[in-house]
Amino acid sequence: MTPVAKGALFVFTAACLSYIFLKLPAAQGFANPDLARLVTMHLPCAYVALVAAVIAAWHGIAYLRKRDLASDIKSYIGAKIAFLYCFLTTITGSMFAKVQWGSFWNWDPRQTAVAVLLLVYAAYFTLRASIEDPERRAALSAVYVLFASILTPMLGYVIPTFFIDQSLHPKFAKFDVSYRMAIYPMAIALIWHLVWMFRLSVRAEKVNQAIAELDLSSEGGMA
Amino acid sequence: MNLLPMLIVALMILGGLFAFTLMTERRVATAEKRLAELENDK
């Protein structure tokens, strides 16, 4: 990303934060109306986790179609970012739960489902770490990441919303305009940041692989 | 207004993301330089 784009992202994120802290009215109807504004961080993190899961699945499918290891790297990075944002969603959600429901963890269906999702992604990283052959690792990972990516909206939204009746989370949260004006721009800022992080991580992974290959070949040459 | 805890959380998350990405950028630049050196040596 160019320095101008980075600067623009920084200014845009700072503007989003300024709006949240200086303009956004307290959320009425919550136990702590001031701190309930945390939802403006919590929801964008969940949206970005979903976007990252779609990116991981997209590149997983691309690998299965073309057998290009570059797609495997992109799919892996997408899954890593999805895991990161699922984790951030859980952290901000736990803080919101403490403010609103009195405890960091309530075994609410949606909280539990996202915890399961974190374990699903953890299993993906374990799977990758356990296979040495790059082609086999890429093929199995691509299939698994499709499964994980389908589970992301299912566990994060569909199952807790449509299949479980008792939940502390509202089934269909409705926000007024002032909150939508905070949530959507923050989601855009985080997705913008995701693009930056994604490209950079793909570059890092490729360079590390190239260095490892060169190191291996030079070791082989010396032997 | 009791906004300090939320401000800390927001700054930790966003600051952490920016700091991590900027650090990764520096690390990648160093690794690319090393890769170029290794290729020259070869």
Short mmCIF file of N, CA and C in Angstrom, two decimals, chain A residues 38 90-108 111 168, chain B residues 9:
data_model
loop_
_atom_site.label_atom_id
_atom_site.label_comp_id
_atom_site.label_asym_id
_atom_site.label_seq_id
_atom_site.Cartn_x
_atom_site.Cartn_y
_atom_site.Cartn_z
N LEU A 38 -19.47 0.15 22.72
CA LEU A 38 -18.50 -0.88 22.34
C LEU A 38 -19.02 -1.70 21.15
N THR A 90 -14.67 -11.91 19.79
CA THR A 90 -14.92 -12.56 21.08
C THR A 90 -14.50 -11.64 22.24
N ILE A 91 -13.33 -11.01 22.09
CA ILE A 91 -12.82 -10.14 23.16
C ILE A 91 -13.77 -8.94 23.37
N THR A 92 -14.10 -8.26 22.26
CA THR A 92 -14.97 -7.07 22.40
C THR A 92 -16.36 -7.52 22.86
N GLY A 93 -16.81 -8.69 22.40
CA GLY A 93 -18.11 -9.21 22.81
C GLY A 93 -18.13 -9.54 24.30
N SER A 94 -17.02 -10.09 24.82
CA SER A 94 -16.95 -10.41 26.24
C SER A 94 -17.01 -9.14 27.09
N MET A 95 -16.34 -8.08 26.59
CA MET A 95 -16.37 -6.82 27.33
C MET A 95 -17.78 -6.24 27.33
N PHE A 96 -18.41 -6.34 26.17
CA PHE A 96 -19.79 -5.85 26.07
C PHE A 96 -20.69 -6.68 27.01
N ALA A 97 -20.45 -8.00 27.07
CA ALA A 97 -21.25 -8.88 27.93
C ALA A 97 -21.09 -8.49 29.40
N LYS A 98 -19.86 -8.13 29.78
CA LYS A 98 -19.61 -7.73 31.17
C LYS A 98 -20.41 -6.46 31.50
N VAL A 99 -20.41 -5.53 30.55
CA VAL A 99 -21.12 -4.26 30.76
C VAL A 99 -22.63 -4.50 30.79
N GLN A 100 -23.12 -5.31 29.88
CA GLN A 100 -24.56 -5.45 29.69
C GLN A 100 -25.18 -6.56 30.54
N TRP A 101 -24.48 -7.70 30.63
CA TRP A 101 -25.09 -8.86 31.30
C TRP A 101 -24.38 -9.26 32.59
N GLY A 102 -23.34 -8.51 32.96
CA GLY A 102 -22.71 -8.70 34.27
C GLY A 102 -21.60 -9.72 34.33
N SER A 103 -21.33 -10.42 33.24
CA SER A 103 -20.26 -11.42 33.26
C SER A 103 -19.57 -11.45 31.91
N PHE A 104 -18.25 -11.71 31.93
CA PHE A 104 -17.52 -11.75 30.65
C PHE A 104 -17.97 -12.91 29.77
N TRP A 105 -18.37 -14.02 30.41
CA TRP A 105 -18.77 -15.19 29.63
C TRP A 105 -20.09 -15.72 30.18
N ASN A 106 -21.09 -15.85 29.32
CA ASN A 106 -22.42 -16.23 29.78
C ASN A 106 -22.91 -17.55 29.18
N TRP A 107 -22.09 -18.21 28.41
CA TRP A 107 -22.49 -19.43 27.68
C TRP A 107 -23.72 -19.16 26.83
N ASP A 108 -23.78 -17.95 26.31
CA ASP A 108 -24.84 -17.59 25.37
C ASP A 108 -24.59 -18.37 24.07
N GLN A 111 -22.07 -16.69 21.79
CA GLN A 111 -20.71 -16.70 22.35
C GLN A 111 -20.10 -18.09 22.20
N LEU A 168 -29.11 -14.24 24.81
CA LEU A 168 -29.00 -12.89 25.35
C LEU A 168 -28.85 -11.88 24.21
N VAL B 9 -9.92 0.29 25.12
CA VAL B 9 -10.13 -0.93 24.31
C VAL B 9 -9.97 -0.62 22.82
#
